[in-house]
Short mmCIF file of C-alpha atoms in Angstrom, two decimals:
data_model
loop_
_atom_site.label_atom_id
_atom_site.label_comp_id
_atom_site.label_asym_id
_atom_site.label_seq_id
_atom_site.Cartn_x
_atom_site.Cartn_y
_atom_site.Cartn_z
CA UNK A 1 7.47 23.24 11.91
CA UNK A 2 5.00 21.26 9.83
CA UNK A 3 6.47 20.41 6.39
CA UNK A 4 4.40 21.66 3.74
CA UNK A 5 2.70 19.93 0.26
CA UNK A 6 1.17 22.30 -2.09
CA UNK A 7 -2.41 20.58 -2.64
CA UNK A 8 -4.71 21.90 -5.14
CA UNK A 9 -8.48 22.09 -4.12
CA UNK A 10 -10.12 18.81 -4.74
CA UNK A 11 -7.21 16.86 -5.79
CA UNK A 12 -7.86 13.23 -5.60
CA UNK A 13 -6.47 9.91 -5.47
CA UNK A 14 -8.63 6.76 -6.05
CA UNK A 15 -8.01 3.16 -6.90
CA UNK A 16 -10.53 0.32 -6.95
CA UNK A 17 -7.75 -2.36 -7.73
CA UNK A 18 -9.31 -3.36 -11.28
CA UNK A 19 -5.67 -4.05 -12.47
CA UNK A 20 -4.90 -7.02 -14.40
CA UNK A 21 -1.93 -7.95 -12.51
CA UNK A 22 0.83 -6.97 -10.23
CA UNK A 23 2.72 -5.40 -13.02
CA UNK A 24 0.09 -3.15 -13.89
CA UNK A 25 -0.15 -2.14 -10.11
CA UNK A 26 3.57 -1.12 -10.27
CA UNK A 27 3.27 0.74 -13.54
CA UNK A 28 0.46 2.78 -11.81
CA UNK A 29 2.61 3.92 -9.01
CA UNK A 30 2.31 1.35 -6.13
CA UNK A 31 5.54 -0.13 -4.78
CA UNK A 32 5.18 -3.72 -4.11
CA UNK A 33 7.45 -4.44 -1.03
CA UNK A 34 10.24 -6.80 -1.38
CA UNK A 35 12.63 -5.08 0.84
CA UNK A 36 13.39 -6.30 4.29
CA UNK A 37 12.84 -4.68 7.61
CA UNK A 38 10.38 -3.20 10.17
CA UNK A 39 7.75 -4.27 11.08
CA UNK A 40 6.99 -8.11 11.57
CA UNK A 41 8.94 -11.06 12.24
CA UNK A 42 12.70 -10.52 11.68
CA UNK A 43 14.22 -12.59 8.93
CA UNK A 44 10.60 -12.90 7.13
CA UNK A 45 10.25 -12.23 3.34
CA UNK A 46 8.15 -9.40 2.06
CA UNK A 47 6.90 -11.03 -1.18
CA UNK A 48 5.16 -9.21 -4.11
CA UNK A 49 3.79 -12.66 -5.06
CA UNK A 50 1.63 -12.47 -1.57
CA UNK A 51 -0.36 -9.68 -3.26
CA UNK A 52 -3.22 -11.06 -5.29
CA UNK A 53 -5.70 -9.33 -7.65
CA UNK A 54 -8.95 -11.25 -8.12
CA UNK A 55 -12.48 -11.06 -9.64
CA UNK A 56 -15.28 -10.18 -6.92
CA UNK A 57 -17.33 -13.37 -6.45
CA UNK A 58 -20.25 -11.19 -5.28
CA UNK A 59 -20.11 -8.43 -7.53
CA UNK A 60 -19.55 -9.47 -11.38
CA UNK A 61 -17.10 -6.94 -13.03
CA UNK A 62 -15.75 -5.90 -9.84
CA UNK A 63 -12.05 -6.57 -8.72
CA UNK A 64 -10.51 -7.10 -5.29
CA UNK A 65 -6.78 -6.70 -3.58
CA UNK A 66 -5.94 -9.81 -1.39
CA UNK A 67 -3.25 -9.24 0.86
CA UNK A 68 -1.66 -12.81 2.19
CA UNK A 69 0.66 -13.98 4.75
CA UNK A 70 1.69 -17.61 5.49
CA UNK A 71 4.06 -19.01 8.22
CA UNK A 72 5.38 -22.49 9.20
CA UNK A 73 6.44 -21.14 12.63
CA UNK A 74 9.90 -20.06 11.43
CA UNK A 75 11.15 -16.53 10.35
CA UNK A 76 12.58 -18.28 7.34
CA UNK A 77 9.15 -19.78 6.46
CA UNK A 78 7.09 -16.52 6.98
CA UNK A 79 5.79 -14.40 4.04
CA UNK A 80 4.33 -11.01 4.35
CA UNK A 81 2.68 -8.54 2.15
CA UNK A 82 2.52 -4.86 1.66
CA UNK A 83 2.08 -2.12 -0.99
CA UNK A 84 2.72 1.48 -0.89
CA UNK A 85 2.11 4.97 -2.68
CA UNK A 86 4.64 7.92 -2.65
CA UNK A 87 4.44 10.63 -0.02
CA UNK A 88 1.46 12.46 -1.45
CA UNK A 89 -1.10 12.79 1.57
CA UNK A 90 -1.22 15.07 4.27
CA UNK A 91 -4.50 16.95 5.16
CA UNK A 92 -7.71 15.64 3.84
CA UNK A 93 -9.98 12.44 4.17
CA UNK A 94 -8.95 8.88 3.52
CA UNK A 95 -11.15 6.05 3.26
CA UNK A 96 -10.93 2.44 2.31
CA UNK A 97 -13.44 -0.45 2.06
CA UNK A 98 -11.75 -3.57 3.53
CA UNK A 99 -12.70 -6.92 4.69
CA UNK A 100 -10.48 -8.44 7.40
CA UNK A 101 -10.08 -12.24 8.10
CA UNK A 102 -12.22 -14.02 10.44
CA UNK A 103 -10.69 -15.23 13.92
CA UNK A 104 -9.05 -18.33 13.68
CA UNK A 105 -8.53 -20.49 16.80
CA UNK A 106 -4.78 -21.15 17.14
CA UNK A 107 -4.09 -18.59 14.46
CA UNK A 108 -0.77 -16.65 14.24
CA UNK A 109 -0.84 -13.14 15.52
CA UNK A 110 -1.15 -11.27 12.11
CA UNK A 111 -1.73 -7.74 11.64
CA UNK A 112 -4.04 -6.35 8.96
CA UNK A 113 -3.20 -2.61 8.35
CA UNK A 114 -4.29 0.32 6.36
CA UNK A 115 -2.28 3.46 7.07
CA UNK A 116 -0.44 6.63 6.06
CA UNK A 117 3.25 6.90 6.94
CA UNK A 118 6.28 9.05 6.62
CA UNK A 119 9.99 7.43 6.98
CA UNK A 120 11.37 7.32 10.35
CA UNK A 121 15.13 8.97 9.56
CA UNK A 122 16.17 8.17 13.19
CA UNK A 123 15.02 7.49 16.77
CA UNK A 124 12.52 9.89 17.77
CA UNK A 125 12.57 11.56 14.51
CA UNK A 126 10.34 14.64 15.31
CA UNK A 127 9.06 14.65 11.60
CA UNK A 128 7.88 11.13 11.78
CA UNK A 129 4.07 11.04 11.08
CA UNK A 130 1.77 8.10 10.75
CA UNK A 131 -2.19 7.44 10.87
CA UNK A 132 -2.56 3.65 11.18
CA UNK A 133 -5.61 1.28 11.21
CA UNK A 134 -4.39 -1.95 12.52
CA UNK A 135 -6.68 -5.11 13.00
CA UNK A 136 -5.57 -8.32 15.22
CA UNK A 137 -8.11 -11.07 14.04
CA UNK A 138 -6.08 -13.64 16.34
CA UNK A 139 -5.18 -11.61 19.05
CA UNK A 140 -1.45 -10.68 19.99
CA UNK A 141 0.63 -8.00 21.68
CA UNK A 142 -0.21 -9.68 25.12
CA UNK A 143 -3.75 -10.32 24.75
CA UNK A 144 -5.71 -12.91 23.19
CA UNK A 145 -8.64 -10.64 22.38
CA UNK A 146 -9.47 -9.73 18.61
CA UNK A 147 -9.46 -6.16 18.12
CA UNK A 148 -9.06 -2.99 15.87
CA UNK A 149 -6.80 0.05 16.83
CA UNK A 150 -6.81 3.59 15.59
CA UNK A 151 -3.31 4.98 16.03
CA UNK A 152 -1.92 8.42 15.59
CA UNK A 153 1.53 8.56 16.06
CA UNK A 154 4.04 11.27 17.63
CA UNK A 155 7.24 9.30 16.99
CA UNK A 156 9.01 6.08 18.04
CA UNK A 157 12.21 4.14 18.70
CA UNK A 158 12.32 0.80 17.15
CA UNK A 159 15.05 -1.02 19.34
CA UNK A 160 14.56 -1.39 22.17
CA UNK A 161 10.81 -0.61 21.25
CA UNK A 162 9.58 2.89 22.59
CA UNK A 163 6.40 4.16 20.92
CA UNK A 164 4.81 7.66 21.57
CA UNK A 165 1.32 7.64 20.33
CA UNK A 166 -2.33 8.06 20.90
CA UNK A 167 -4.35 4.93 20.12
CA UNK A 168 -8.20 4.14 20.47
CA UNK A 169 -9.16 0.23 20.68
CA UNK A 170 -12.15 -1.30 19.66
CA UNK A 171 -12.58 -4.88 20.86
CA UNK A 172 -14.82 -6.34 18.45
CA UNK A 173 -14.66 -9.30 15.93
CA UNK A 174 -15.05 -7.40 12.72
CA UNK A 175 -13.60 -9.94 10.10
CA UNK A 176 -15.71 -11.39 7.50
CA UNK A 177 -17.48 -8.67 6.34
CA UNK A 178 -16.86 -5.37 4.64
CA UNK A 179 -16.17 -2.29 6.41
CA UNK A 180 -15.26 1.36 5.54
CA UNK A 181 -12.54 2.92 7.49
CA UNK A 182 -12.29 6.73 7.20
CA UNK A 183 -9.72 9.08 8.71
CA UNK A 184 -10.21 12.88 8.52
CA UNK A 185 -6.78 14.53 8.97
CA UNK A 186 -6.60 18.19 9.76
CA UNK A 187 -4.10 20.67 11.45
CA UNK A 188 -6.44 20.44 14.47
CA UNK A 189 -6.03 16.57 14.59
CA UNK A 190 -7.76 13.49 13.40
CA UNK A 191 -11.19 11.81 13.39
CA UNK A 192 -11.49 8.12 13.06
CA UNK A 193 -14.89 6.27 11.58
CA UNK A 194 -15.65 2.57 11.22
CA UNK A 195 -18.76 2.57 8.84
CA UNK A 196 -19.68 6.21 9.53
CA UNK A 197 -19.59 5.75 13.52
CA UNK A 198 -16.59 8.10 15.01
CA UNK A 199 -14.46 5.96 17.25
CA UNK A 200 -11.54 8.14 18.13
CA UNK A 201 -10.34 11.90 18.00
CA UNK A 202 -6.48 12.38 18.15
CA UNK A 203 -4.68 15.74 18.26
CA UNK A 204 -1.71 17.59 19.93
CA UNK A 205 1.57 16.22 19.37
CA UNK A 206 0.43 13.35 17.12
CA UNK A 207 -0.82 15.55 14.29
CA UNK A 208 1.33 14.64 11.22
CA UNK A 209 4.13 16.97 10.48
CA UNK A 210 4.98 15.94 6.95
CA UNK A 211 3.56 14.33 3.76
CA UNK A 212 2.57 10.66 4.18
CA UNK A 213 2.43 7.62 1.88
CA UNK A 214 -0.54 5.62 1.82
CA UNK A 215 0.00 1.99 2.77
CA UNK A 216 -1.69 -1.41 2.99
CA UNK A 217 0.12 -4.32 4.77
CA UNK A 218 -0.43 -7.92 6.32
CA UNK A 219 2.39 -8.97 8.59
CA UNK A 220 3.10 -11.33 11.51
CA UNK A 221 3.84 -10.14 14.82
CA UNK A 222 6.94 -11.61 16.20
CA UNK A 223 5.42 -12.27 19.54
CA UNK A 224 3.49 -15.35 20.05
CA UNK A 225 4.74 -16.91 16.53
CA UNK A 226 3.83 -20.54 16.49
CA UNK A 227 7.16 -22.86 17.03
CA UNK A 228 6.47 -25.21 14.11
CA UNK A 229 3.74 -27.32 12.56
CA UNK A 230 1.89 -27.14 9.20
CA UNK A 231 1.81 -24.24 6.72
CA UNK A 232 -0.80 -21.89 7.90
CA UNK A 233 -2.04 -18.46 5.90
CA UNK A 234 -4.40 -15.78 6.40
CA UNK A 235 -5.60 -13.00 4.00
CA UNK A 236 -7.50 -9.82 4.09
CA UNK A 237 -9.17 -7.76 0.99
CA UNK A 238 -9.47 -4.28 -0.06
CA UNK A 239 -11.90 -3.03 -2.72
CA UNK A 240 -10.94 0.53 -3.05
CA UNK A 241 -9.19 3.29 -1.33
CA UNK A 242 -9.70 7.08 -1.77
CA UNK A 243 -8.10 10.16 -0.48
CA UNK A 244 -9.52 13.76 -1.18
CA UNK A 245 -7.06 16.43 -0.32
CA UNK A 246 -7.62 19.43 1.61
CA UNK A 247 -11.25 18.58 2.48
CA UNK A 248 -13.14 17.15 5.57
CA UNK A 249 -15.56 14.72 4.12
CA UNK A 250 -17.99 12.26 5.73
CA UNK A 251 -17.55 8.45 5.30
CA UNK A 252 -20.94 8.64 3.19
CA UNK A 253 -19.80 11.56 1.21
CA UNK A 254 -16.42 9.51 0.06
CA UNK A 255 -18.71 6.33 -0.52
CA UNK A 256 -20.67 8.58 -2.78
CA UNK A 257 -17.61 9.74 -4.75
CA UNK A 258 -16.51 6.35 -5.30
CA UNK A 259 -20.04 5.16 -6.48
CA UNK A 260 -19.95 8.46 -9.21
CA UNK A 261 -16.48 7.62 -10.31
CA UNK A 262 -17.29 4.00 -10.86
CA UNK A 263 -20.54 5.00 -12.68
CA UNK A 264 -18.33 6.95 -15.09
CA UNK A 265 -16.37 3.84 -15.75
CA UNK A 266 -13.30 5.08 -13.75
CA UNK A 267 -11.16 2.50 -12.13
CA UNK A 268 -8.60 4.78 -10.69
CA UNK A 269 -7.89 8.74 -10.49
CA UNK A 270 -4.61 10.55 -9.37
CA UNK A 271 -4.62 14.29 -9.26
CA UNK A 272 -2.45 14.75 -6.46
CA UNK A 273 0.82 16.77 -6.66
CA UNK A 274 3.67 14.58 -7.59
CA UNK A 275 5.82 13.45 -4.45
CA UNK A 276 9.46 14.82 -4.51
CA UNK A 277 10.91 11.41 -3.88
CA UNK A 278 10.03 7.73 -5.11
CA UNK A 279 7.73 5.45 -2.99
CA UNK A 280 9.38 3.38 -0.34
CA UNK A 281 7.74 0.70 2.09
CA UNK A 282 10.59 0.27 4.34
CA UNK A 283 10.00 2.74 6.71
#
């Protein structure tokens, strides 16, 4: 049985990351992760200070969110970043404008992610739900190729790893330029778009079964972590995120909604029904 969430027609979440600082992000309902745990390098730190709000050099008056990672090749010297919303999203369309980092020769296998997720209560939890964009600029997971994944999850066991999902892979270097990532999620399945081009459809057992939290993260894959050397870092940026509940919108329609909100002077909006539990990132 799919868990329910009452959704008002046209309910909307929008944030263009114009906050002055991290404290304002937290005051507006974002959880800045500091708790340890999956994913990433065991023993690494999730550090709120690795989340940066900054002026957009290309667009005066605009602000950006930048998610950093850095590592010296050891778990203790590895810092990752993540922020999460409460579990407010189920059916509807979610879109984000992001700029992934460029491929770096010899760079660590970092994962730059925009996703919606519910907690994994136990191994093979039948209610676990996740829709996940993951970009690997420097390769990883057994391949040196740069690629983007669009992943819809059924369930998972973390240790030892056993994933049950459907994924589409786009082997392309997308870093260094702005992209719009969009997922339409309905009871019939999910459709995935990069800059308006459909790249995947997932359905069946991967259809989400409960409300999910919107999250952004930047972490380092344990496999292939360098054994030492000078401190190295990566960063990717987010201009805005938007979710319209209960509606199937095209990427262009959601981009137009963002433009209209900005023209009205709106920097954020949240008319989604409140979640019945506080946000968490350690799923």
